[in-house]
Coordinates of C-alpha atoms and ligand atoms in Angstrom, one line a residue:
M1 CA -9.9 -1.0 0.6
S2 CA -6.5 -1.5 -0.9
G3 CA -6.1 -5.0 -2.2
K4 CA -3.4 -7.3 -0.8
L5 CA -0.7 -8.3 -3.3
I6 CA -0.6 -11.9 -4.5
D7 CA 3.1 -12.6 -4.7
G8 CA 3.6 -14.9 -7.7
R9 CA 7.4 -14.8 -7.4
K10 CA 7.3 -16.1 -3.9
V11 CA 4.7 -18.9 -4.5
A12 CA 6.5 -19.9 -7.7
E13 CA 9.8 -20.3 -5.7
L14 CA 8.0 -22.5 -3.2
L15 CA 6.6 -24.6 -6.0
R16 CA 10.0 -24.9 -7.7
A17 CA 11.6 -26.0 -4.4
E18 CA 9.0 -28.8 -4.2
V19 CA 9.7 -29.8 -7.8
R20 CA 13.5 -29.7 -7.1
E21 CA 13.0 -32.0 -4.1
D22 CA 10.9 -34.4 -6.1
V23 CA 13.4 -34.4 -9.0
E24 CA 16.2 -35.2 -6.5
A25 CA 14.2 -38.1 -5.0
W26 CA 13.4 -39.4 -8.6
V27 CA 17.1 -39.3 -9.6
A28 CA 18.2 -40.8 -6.2
A29 CA 15.9 -43.7 -7.0
G30 CA 18.0 -44.5 -10.0
N31 CA 16.1 -42.6 -12.8
R32 CA 17.6 -40.2 -15.2
P33 CA 16.6 -36.5 -14.7
P34 CA 13.5 -35.4 -16.5
F35 CA 14.1 -33.9 -20.0
L36 CA 12.3 -31.0 -21.6
Q37 CA 12.7 -30.5 -25.4
V38 CA 11.9 -27.0 -26.5
V39 CA 11.4 -26.2 -30.2
Q40 CA 11.8 -22.6 -31.4
V41 CA 10.8 -21.5 -34.9
G42 CA 12.4 -18.3 -36.0
A43 CA 14.1 -15.8 -33.7
D44 CA 11.3 -13.7 -32.2
P45 CA 12.9 -11.8 -29.3
G46 CA 9.8 -12.3 -27.0
S47 CA 10.0 -16.1 -27.6
T48 CA 13.7 -16.1 -27.0
T49 CA 13.2 -14.3 -23.6
Y50 CA 10.4 -16.8 -22.6
I51 CA 12.5 -19.8 -23.6
G52 CA 15.5 -18.4 -21.6
A53 CA 13.3 -18.1 -18.5
K54 CA 12.0 -21.7 -19.0
T55 CA 15.4 -23.3 -19.6
R56 CA 16.9 -21.4 -16.6
A57 CA 14.0 -22.7 -14.5
C58 CA 14.8 -26.2 -15.7
R59 CA 18.4 -25.9 -14.6
D60 CA 17.2 -24.5 -11.2
V61 CA 15.1 -27.6 -10.4
G62 CA 17.4 -30.3 -11.9
I63 CA 15.5 -30.9 -15.2
D64 CA 17.6 -31.3 -18.3
S65 CA 16.5 -29.4 -21.4
A66 CA 17.6 -28.6 -24.9
T67 CA 16.3 -26.1 -27.5
E68 CA 16.1 -26.9 -31.1
R69 CA 16.2 -23.7 -33.2
L70 CA 14.6 -24.0 -36.6
P71 CA 14.5 -21.3 -39.3
D72 CA 11.3 -19.3 -39.8
T73 CA 11.3 -20.5 -43.4
I74 CA 10.7 -24.1 -42.3
S75 CA 7.8 -26.0 -44.0
A76 CA 4.9 -27.5 -42.1
R77 CA 6.1 -30.9 -43.0
E78 CA 9.7 -30.3 -41.8
L79 CA 8.4 -28.9 -38.5
R80 CA 6.1 -31.9 -38.1
N81 CA 9.0 -34.3 -38.7
A82 CA 11.1 -32.5 -36.1
V83 CA 8.4 -32.9 -33.6
L84 CA 7.9 -36.6 -34.5
R85 CA 11.6 -37.2 -33.9
H86 CA 11.2 -35.9 -30.3
N87 CA 8.0 -38.0 -29.9
E88 CA 9.9 -41.1 -30.7
N89 CA 12.9 -40.3 -28.5
D90 CA 12.6 -42.2 -25.2
Q91 CA 15.0 -39.7 -23.6
V92 CA 12.5 -36.8 -24.1
D93 CA 9.8 -36.5 -21.5
G94 CA 8.2 -33.2 -22.4
I95 CA 8.0 -31.3 -25.7
L96 CA 7.2 -27.6 -25.9
V97 CA 6.8 -25.7 -29.2
Q98 CA 7.1 -22.1 -28.4
L99 CA 4.2 -20.0 -29.7
P100 CA 3.5 -17.9 -31.7
L101 CA 4.6 -19.5 -34.9
P102 CA 5.4 -17.7 -38.2
G103 CA 2.2 -17.0 -40.1
H104 CA 2.5 -19.8 -42.7
L105 CA 2.4 -22.5 -40.0
S106 CA -0.7 -23.7 -38.2
S107 CA -0.2 -23.9 -34.4
H108 CA -3.1 -26.4 -34.3
A109 CA -1.4 -28.8 -36.6
V110 CA 1.9 -28.5 -34.8
I111 CA 0.3 -29.0 -31.4
E112 CA -1.6 -32.0 -32.7
S113 CA 1.6 -33.6 -33.9
I114 CA 3.1 -33.6 -30.4
D115 CA 2.6 -36.9 -28.5
Y116 CA -0.1 -36.0 -26.0
R117 CA 1.8 -37.9 -23.3
K118 CA 4.7 -35.4 -23.8
D119 CA 2.4 -32.3 -24.1
V120 CA 3.6 -30.5 -21.0
D121 CA 1.9 -27.2 -22.1
G122 CA -1.4 -29.0 -22.0
F123 CA -2.5 -27.6 -25.4
H124 CA -3.1 -31.0 -27.3
P125 CA -6.8 -31.7 -28.0
M126 CA -6.4 -34.9 -25.9
N127 CA -5.4 -32.9 -22.8
V128 CA -7.9 -30.1 -23.4
G129 CA -10.6 -32.7 -23.8
R130 CA -9.6 -34.5 -20.6
L131 CA -9.6 -31.2 -18.8
S132 CA -13.2 -30.6 -20.0
L133 CA -14.1 -34.0 -18.7
D134 CA -12.5 -33.4 -15.3
Q135 CA -10.0 -36.2 -16.0
P136 CA -6.3 -36.2 -14.9
T137 CA -4.4 -34.3 -17.6
F138 CA -1.5 -31.9 -18.2
R139 CA -3.3 -28.7 -17.3
S140 CA -2.4 -25.7 -19.2
C141 CA 0.4 -23.9 -17.2
T142 CA -1.1 -20.4 -16.7
P143 CA -4.5 -21.4 -15.4
A144 CA -3.0 -24.2 -13.3
G145 CA -0.6 -21.7 -11.8
I146 CA -3.5 -19.4 -11.0
F147 CA -5.2 -22.2 -9.1
E148 CA -2.0 -22.7 -7.1
L149 CA -2.2 -19.0 -6.2
F150 CA -5.8 -19.5 -5.0
K151 CA -4.6 -22.5 -2.9
H152 CA -1.6 -20.7 -1.4
Y153 CA -3.6 -17.7 -0.3
S154 CA -6.7 -19.7 0.7
I155 CA -8.9 -17.8 -1.7
P156 CA -12.2 -19.7 -2.0
V157 CA -13.4 -20.3 -5.6
K158 CA -16.3 -22.8 -5.0
S159 CA -19.8 -21.3 -5.5
R160 CA -18.4 -17.9 -6.3
H161 CA -19.0 -15.9 -9.5
A162 CA -15.9 -16.1 -11.6
V163 CA -15.6 -13.9 -14.7
V164 CA -12.8 -14.6 -17.3
V165 CA -12.1 -11.8 -19.8
G166 CA -10.4 -13.4 -22.8
A167 CA -11.1 -16.7 -24.4
S168 CA -7.9 -17.9 -26.0
N169 CA -7.0 -21.6 -26.2
I170 CA -3.9 -20.9 -24.1
V171 CA -5.3 -18.9 -21.2
G172 CA -8.9 -17.8 -21.1
S173 CA -10.7 -21.0 -22.3
P174 CA -8.8 -23.5 -20.1
M175 CA -9.1 -21.0 -17.2
A176 CA -12.9 -20.9 -17.6
T177 CA -13.0 -24.7 -17.9
M178 CA -11.1 -25.2 -14.7
L179 CA -13.1 -22.6 -12.8
S180 CA -16.4 -24.1 -14.0
R181 CA -15.9 -27.8 -13.6
E182 CA -17.9 -29.2 -10.7
N183 CA -15.9 -32.3 -9.8
T184 CA -12.2 -31.8 -9.5
S185 CA -11.5 -28.1 -9.8
G186 CA -13.2 -24.8 -9.5
K187 CA -16.9 -25.4 -8.9
A188 CA -17.5 -21.7 -9.6
T189 CA -20.3 -20.1 -11.6
T190 CA -18.3 -18.9 -14.5
T191 CA -18.8 -16.2 -17.2
I192 CA -16.5 -15.9 -20.2
C193 CA -16.1 -12.6 -21.9
H194 CA -14.3 -11.9 -25.2
K195 CA -14.0 -9.2 -27.8
F196 CA -17.6 -9.7 -29.0
T197 CA -19.0 -9.2 -25.5
K198 CA -21.3 -6.2 -25.3
D199 CA -21.1 -4.1 -22.2
L200 CA -18.1 -5.7 -20.5
T201 CA -18.8 -3.8 -17.2
Q202 CA -22.2 -5.5 -16.8
H203 CA -20.3 -8.8 -16.3
T204 CA -17.1 -7.6 -14.6
I205 CA -19.0 -5.6 -11.9
S206 CA -20.6 -8.8 -10.6
A207 CA -17.4 -10.8 -10.4
D208 CA -16.2 -12.2 -7.1
I209 CA -13.1 -13.5 -8.9
L210 CA -12.0 -11.7 -12.1
V211 CA -9.3 -13.2 -14.4
V212 CA -8.2 -10.9 -17.1
A213 CA -6.3 -12.3 -20.1
A214 CA -7.0 -10.0 -23.1
G215 CA -3.7 -8.4 -23.9
Q216 CA -5.2 -4.9 -23.6
P217 CA -3.6 -2.4 -21.2
N218 CA -6.0 -0.6 -18.9
L219 CA -9.0 -2.6 -20.2
I220 CA -10.3 -3.0 -16.6
R221 CA -10.7 0.1 -14.4
G222 CA -11.8 0.5 -10.8
E223 CA -15.3 1.5 -11.7
M224 CA -15.8 -1.8 -13.5
V225 CA -15.3 -4.0 -10.5
K226 CA -17.1 -4.4 -7.1
E227 CA -15.6 -4.0 -3.6
G228 CA -13.7 -7.1 -2.4
V229 CA -13.1 -8.6 -5.8
V230 CA -10.1 -11.0 -6.3
V231 CA -8.3 -9.8 -9.4
I232 CA -5.9 -12.0 -11.4
D233 CA -4.2 -10.0 -14.1
V234 CA -2.7 -12.3 -16.7
G235 CA -1.9 -9.6 -19.3
I236 CA 1.7 -8.7 -20.2
N237 CA 1.9 -5.6 -22.3
R238 CA 4.9 -3.4 -23.2
I239 CA 4.3 0.3 -22.8
A240 CA 6.9 2.8 -24.1
D241 CA 8.7 4.4 -21.2
D242 CA 11.8 6.6 -21.6
T243 CA 12.6 6.4 -17.9
E244 CA 13.5 2.7 -18.3
D245 CA 16.8 1.7 -19.8
R246 CA 15.1 -0.7 -22.2
G247 CA 12.7 1.9 -23.3
Y248 CA 9.5 0.2 -22.1
R249 CA 7.8 -1.2 -19.0
L250 CA 5.5 -4.1 -18.5
V251 CA 1.9 -3.6 -17.5
G252 CA -1.1 -5.9 -17.2
D253 CA -4.6 -5.5 -18.5
C254 CA -5.9 -3.7 -15.4
H255 CA -5.5 -0.1 -14.4
F256 CA -3.6 -1.2 -11.3
E257 CA -4.2 1.7 -8.9
S258 CA -7.9 2.1 -9.4
V259 CA -8.6 -1.7 -9.5
R260 CA -6.5 -2.3 -6.4
E261 CA -8.6 0.3 -4.5
K262 CA -11.6 -2.0 -4.8
A263 CA -9.9 -5.4 -4.7
S264 CA -9.4 -7.7 -1.7
W265 CA -6.5 -9.4 -3.6
I266 CA -4.7 -8.5 -6.8
T267 CA -1.7 -9.8 -8.8
P268 CA 0.9 -7.3 -9.8
V269 CA 2.4 -7.3 -13.3
P270 CA 5.2 -8.3 -13.4
G271 CA 5.6 -10.7 -10.5
G272 CA 2.1 -12.1 -10.4
V273 CA 1.0 -14.9 -12.8
G274 CA 4.1 -15.0 -15.0
P275 CA 6.4 -16.8 -12.6
M276 CA 3.7 -19.3 -11.9
T277 CA 3.3 -20.3 -15.5
V278 CA 7.0 -21.3 -15.6
A279 CA 6.8 -23.2 -12.3
M280 CA 3.8 -25.2 -13.5
L281 CA 5.8 -26.1 -16.7
M282 CA 8.4 -27.6 -14.4
K283 CA 5.8 -29.6 -12.5
N284 CA 4.2 -30.9 -15.7
T285 CA 7.6 -32.0 -17.0
L286 CA 8.2 -33.9 -13.8
L287 CA 4.7 -35.5 -14.1
A288 CA 5.6 -36.5 -17.7
A289 CA 8.9 -38.1 -16.7
K290 CA 7.3 -40.1 -13.9
G291 CA 4.4 -41.2 -16.2
S292 CA 2.0 -39.8 -13.5
I293 CA -0.7 -38.8 -16.0
Y294 CA -0.2 -41.4 -18.7
P295 CA 1.8 -44.4 -17.4
K296 CA 4.9 -45.1 -19.4
P297 CA 5.2 -48.5 -21.2
E298 CA 7.1 -51.1 -19.1
Ligands
LIG1 P1 -5.0 -13.7 -27.3 O1 -4.7 -12.5 -28.1 O2 -4.8 -15.1 -28.0 O3 -6.5 -13.7 -26.8 C1 -7.0 -12.5 -26.3 C2 -8.4 -12.7 -25.8 O4 -8.9 -11.5 -25.3 C3 -9.4 -13.1 -27.0 O5 -10.3 -14.1 -26.6 C4 -10.1 -11.8 -27.3 O6 -11.5 -12.0 -27.7 C5 -10.1 -11.1 -25.9 N1 -10.2 -9.7 -25.9 C6 -9.4 -8.8 -26.6 N2 -9.9 -7.6 -26.5 C7 -10.9 -7.6 -25.6 C8 -11.8 -6.6 -25.1 N3 -11.7 -5.3 -25.4 N4 -12.8 -7.0 -24.3 C9 -13.0 -8.3 -24.0 N5 -12.2 -9.3 -24.5 C10 -11.2 -9.0 -25.3 O7 -4.1 -13.6 -26.0 P2 -3.6 -14.7 -24.9 O8 -2.5 -15.5 -25.5 O9 -4.7 -15.3 -24.3 O10 -2.9 -13.7 -23.9 C11 -3.6 -12.7 -23.3 C12 -2.6 -11.8 -22.5 O11 -2.0 -12.6 -21.5 C13 -1.5 -11.2 -23.3 O12 -1.1 -10.0 -22.7 C14 -0.3 -12.2 -23.0 O13 0.9 -11.6 -23.2 C15 -0.6 -12.6 -21.6 N6 -0.1 -13.9 -21.2 C16 0.5 -14.0 -20.0 C17 0.9 -15.2 -19.5 C18 1.6 -15.3 -18.2 O14 2.2 -16.3 -17.9 N7 1.4 -14.3 -17.4 C19 0.8 -16.4 -20.3 C20 0.1 -16.3 -21.5 C21 -0.3 -15.0 -22.0

């Protein structure tokens, strides 16, 4: 078997077209365009690239955005005050603090300082808690985007064995939560693996659906999965490559060729999960503007 490719670029474009139409209707009804406030601390080139992709996507769908750039020497208190100002600004619908933060700042503290009604990344404890309780919430963008891929390709999740490799607060944990909830979302039997898992293959080999978000190139190889598995490779890793102008290429966490041999479906890197994450951010920002999750005060 050679797995069919899951085209995240295409599905993300369809989703963005839907958001664009909804934004147009929202504005035509007399509302101002949704507004996303991005906060960048320091000048990490990776963060700058991600923010560029997000603000371009905003422009593309008719969402207004601004990026506040703060020095990497900023104190925790100053950063908190910056976030609180955006919380209080009625013109701001969504707030995104780009991670990672410089080492002296706690991402937990910063995320908790964001008004949960503007937390379009879905990282605030209120939104994480509501996800765990199967309540309407801002769902973390990467797992939510993966669910959109399942929907688009009619990939069944219910009652299957889903294995998530990686347990971060941003990807692995909310992914496992969404897969395992038995009311609104996944309804799958779910296993979570992380760096302390002994004998990873023992778990991955029985997966019907395998989501890998470990940040380790070639972690998953063909012999670690079964025939027909659906593979979602979230990893984005830079590998030195002299044949590329920029000196590197992007690879996922799977050894693509050998895993594809066994898979029924597989996401490529790049062009799989990444574009979906950005598209879901647009969707969450629109939901925030409309007060769809948390109604806005009259
Ligand atoms: P992280 O470093 O915060 O977490 C990595 C997780 O993987 C941890 O739970 C760790 O225990 C686990 N892990 C590490 N080595 C392992 C091993 N050998 N076996 C089993 N588990 C192992 O990373 P993250 O923020 O969750 O991101 C993971 C990857 O996904 C990175 O490559 C990141 O760049 C990528 N990412 C992609 C998107 C996207 O939109 N495509 C979004 C976010 C993150």
